[in-house]
Amino acid sequence: RAAGLLLAWALLHPAASQQCHPSGPGGVLRFTDRHAEIQVPALHRVPSSLDPLYGLVRRCLDLIQQNPLPTELLRTALNDPGSVRTSQVVQYELGYVVCAAVALLFTVAVPVAGMCFCYCRSRRRCGGRLRAHRRSLGCRRRCLLACLSFTSLIILISVTCAFVTSQRVKGQMEPGLGAVPSTLRTLRQHLANVPQGVQMVVDKFEVPRKQIISDLGGKQGTGQHPELAPGMDDALTVPRCLAGLSRSVGLSIHAQLKAMTYAALADLQDRAGDLQTSLHHLQILHRTARALAAARAELEPALRERRRRVVALLDDPRCTSCASVLGRARGLELGADYGKVGTGSCTPPSPPHPAAPRITGSFFHSKVPSVEKVLKALAGLPRSDFAEMIRQGNGTFNSIPELAVERMAQVIQDLRGDLARTAEKVQSIADGFPLPDYTRPVSEALAKAEERSQPYLREVQRFEHYRWITGTVLCSIILLILLCNVTGMALGAYGLSKREDPSDYECRGEAGAKFLLVGVGLAFLFSWLLILLVFATFLVGGNIQTLVCRNWVNQEIYKFIDTPGNLPPSMNLTRQLNLRRDSNLSSTYRECKGGAGLWEVLQLDSSYDLDEHLKAPKYTSDFQKRLGDFTANLGDVRLLRSEGRQDLETFARSGMDEVDYGRFQEEMKNPVVQTSLPSLARNLEGLQKMQVSGGAGGRGAFRAQGPCSPRRAPQRNSTVAGRLAAEAQALWHMQNSTVQSQEALVAKLGESVQFLSRLAPHLKERVKRTLASTASVEARLPVQAQQILRQELGCFTRKELRYFAQYLSWVGQMLREDVASCQPLATALDNGRVILCDRIADPWNAFWFSLGCCTFFLIPNIIFAIRLTKHFRPIRNRLM
């Protein structure tokens, strides 16, 4: 039963899988990035509601300046500035020259027109009154009002955009200019911190080293063994190791082999129990059969005597109605026969009564087989202590975790020494890093650029301050002109609505006309300043966009710098930055943007291959080889010693399965006495009552006297009644004293026969299976324990190699992307383009574009305002 339950448990709880357990969250190492403060944060274009305006301005500039990057002109200007011809500059800047001509014409024409208007107005020839009233005047007036309102609205929108973009330029200029020295300082700090950063990254090897040491061995503890075989010593305790390799190996071997081992131990325990129980029942069977045979021998003469007396009594003529019981009394004889107890004569004694049947076989032969031969074969068994043997086998198997700790102690110590030597190898990454001597030219170039840029940045900031003040003042004047327009149109329209006669003077209409003329005067007075500011900002911002930003985006600038001869020798960036001879600025920019390291773009005297330094086998070969070469015998467990095996073999050969237990069962179907003594005793008691009451019916109760003989009355026979009562009492005494004890022995015999008959047919097969499974387990335990050891060590090796791989991958990532990365150089260039083009040039160009719209729409505003003033004044001659 125990073996069956254990087999069911094994099916429902299969042994541990032979695969490595997947790494949980604890299998991922976490490293702290401590270099974020020296990174150059990447800037990006921020989406804005003014982006449509910026796009429109860029398209206008693309129409104005359609020429590509002037390579020849720039080469001449950089190498020999004195040989630059004006015609070349004009040819390239032809679009800007045309715009300059338009601005010059506007600057001259508008003030001249204003002076002419003032002269005419002084002569009362411009801006006067209408000479005659016509029916179409109302339509013309409304048309002029709508046109002036439309131009005023456009000017208002443009000046609002000019205000917003001017403020945005001012808000971006100061941090943008401050980002230049800050970025240069950050780059120099990045280069200066490379050795310290590399050493800090190398020192992080302590993280995987501590984790591996923790996995190799940890804190000791003591706990109950989780599972024991059925019937084993459940008080056994085994020490545990938290996160230790040796303890983990031992527990894994124990967990994966316990089902097989415990099943064999449980089976062995069952066979030992079968031996003990079978021997016990055989002895019971033998003793009981002998006891029954002896009891039968004692019962036989008493029963024969009792039968003779009862038959004689019932056959007495004086016994009334006794003929019905006489047949049962004559059948009063022994039943089951369980063996002989001695020898006798060949001729049995004659029965005392001629009518009594002859009793045979009681002393001469046995109807049941003897088990003396089996008992003789099992004499002295068991010679071995199976309980102690099973306890020792269970204890030896449960001590595998402790044995693993003991056997693997030296290899654990050696692995820790390997880790110490690996740390020295990892230090070679920092010792062989070649950057400190080769980043000095870059640092010097950055320091020189930072120093030289300071005066220019201060000047740019000063001129930007002047531009903002001028732009704010001129935008305010435009708003004042718009205010004059709105006030003049409102007063003039109100005055017209209150005038009953067009020729009558109306002060509000006249005030409206004067306001319009004030706005016209302001427009004539400041329009030339507006166009000058527009052209100045347009010339600067337009060239920045078309000459720098557009060619920066499509990397034409990089191509120009990379082309030999375009830059003078003093501006050779490849030499100044100590870049590789086979590289240029474009390729260096692309490599840095892709995450290359500084050592990959600089000109080094000797090659430094980081990938070669980060190959895991360089650091893990000793560690891996030591684990791969380790072997230990952890499964040498003896479950069954030779004397125990001999006991089981003797048990199987004892012949217990050759005994015919069916004959016992057939004989036990027979009662001890063929006739039921209690039933016969009750019949005699009934007859006794009839004798006392005088009932008739016996053979001697009446005799025929002849036809004329008188009938005699029945006589009471107290003597027969007393004898019947005595015989009934004797039968009851025989039943209670002798027969019942034999029946109890028969019941006891039946239990042993039932057990032995159930066990005997399968005895040899079970013992054979137990011996085979025990031998198989003893043979398989060392082999499978070795396999599990190799598997667990392989899993542990792969797990620890993942720690090495994580660390080396992190080292490569940190060196390329953080500590010794040249990506900050590419990021700084990109940030410069974002600041100059997206955050400064776009709103700068949008400012002059918006201000230019205001300036050019002042011309129709002047015309519509002058023509509208006549409608707000009284008409000289009214024509009906």
PDB file of N, CA and C in Angstrom, residues 701-703 705-714:
ATOM      1  N   ALA A 701     -46.835 -45.076  24.732  1.00  0.00           N
ATOM      2  CA  ALA A 701     -47.903 -44.384  25.450  1.00  0.00           C
ATOM      3  C   ALA A 701     -49.179 -45.215  25.497  1.00  0.00           C
ATOM      4  N   PHE A 702     -49.569 -45.872  24.391  1.00  0.00           N
ATOM      5  CA  PHE A 702     -50.790 -46.699  24.357  1.00  0.00           C
ATOM      6  C   PHE A 702     -50.453 -47.982  23.679  1.00  0.00           C
ATOM      7  N   ARG A 703     -51.077 -49.031  24.154  1.00  0.00           N
ATOM      8  CA  ARG A 703     -50.914 -50.326  23.537  1.00  0.00           C
ATOM      9  C   ARG A 703     -52.309 -50.848  23.193  1.00  0.00           C
ATOM     10  N   GLN A 705     -55.391 -53.136  23.131  1.00  0.00           N
ATOM     11  CA  GLN A 705     -55.925 -54.135  24.047  1.00  0.00           C
ATOM     12  C   GLN A 705     -57.039 -54.950  23.430  1.00  0.00           C
ATOM     13  N   GLY A 706     -57.309 -54.566  22.224  1.00  0.00           N
ATOM     14  CA  GLY A 706     -58.461 -55.257  21.607  1.00  0.00           C
ATOM     15  C   GLY A 706     -59.616 -54.304  21.475  1.00  0.00           C
ATOM     16  N   PRO A 707     -60.595 -54.710  20.720  1.00  0.00           N
ATOM     17  CA  PRO A 707     -61.705 -53.824  20.460  1.00  0.00           C
ATOM     18  C   PRO A 707     -62.535 -53.555  21.679  1.00  0.00           C
ATOM     19  N   CYS A 708     -62.577 -54.496  22.560  1.00  0.00           N
ATOM     20  CA  CYS A 708     -63.434 -54.290  23.726  1.00  0.00           C
ATOM     21  C   CYS A 708     -62.676 -53.788  24.937  1.00  0.00           C
ATOM     22  N   SER A 709     -61.325 -53.584  24.739  1.00  0.00           N
ATOM     23  CA  SER A 709     -60.517 -53.143  25.896  1.00  0.00           C
ATOM     24  C   SER A 709     -60.760 -51.682  26.178  1.00  0.00           C
ATOM     25  N   PRO A 710     -60.878 -51.321  27.429  1.00  0.00           N
ATOM     26  CA  PRO A 710     -61.069 -49.910  27.777  1.00  0.00           C
ATOM     27  C   PRO A 710     -59.760 -49.114  27.611  1.00  0.00           C
ATOM     28  N   ARG A 711     -59.852 -47.835  27.124  1.00  0.00           N
ATOM     29  CA  ARG A 711     -58.651 -46.965  26.946  1.00  0.00           C
ATOM     30  C   ARG A 711     -58.197 -46.439  28.278  1.00  0.00           C
ATOM     31  N   ARG A 712     -56.725 -46.514  28.457  1.00  0.00           N
ATOM     32  CA  ARG A 712     -56.193 -45.965  29.703  1.00  0.00           C
ATOM     33  C   ARG A 712     -55.722 -44.527  29.508  1.00  0.00           C
ATOM     34  N   ALA A 713     -55.791 -43.684  30.464  1.00  0.00           N
ATOM     35  CA  ALA A 713     -55.347 -42.266  30.390  1.00  0.00           C
ATOM     36  C   ALA A 713     -53.842 -42.187  30.419  1.00  0.00           C
ATOM     37  N   PRO A 714     -53.168 -41.167  29.742  1.00  0.00           N
ATOM     38  CA  PRO A 714     -51.714 -41.043  29.706  1.00  0.00           C
ATOM     39  C   PRO A 714     -51.152 -40.798  31.101  1.00  0.00           C
TER      40      PRO A 714
END
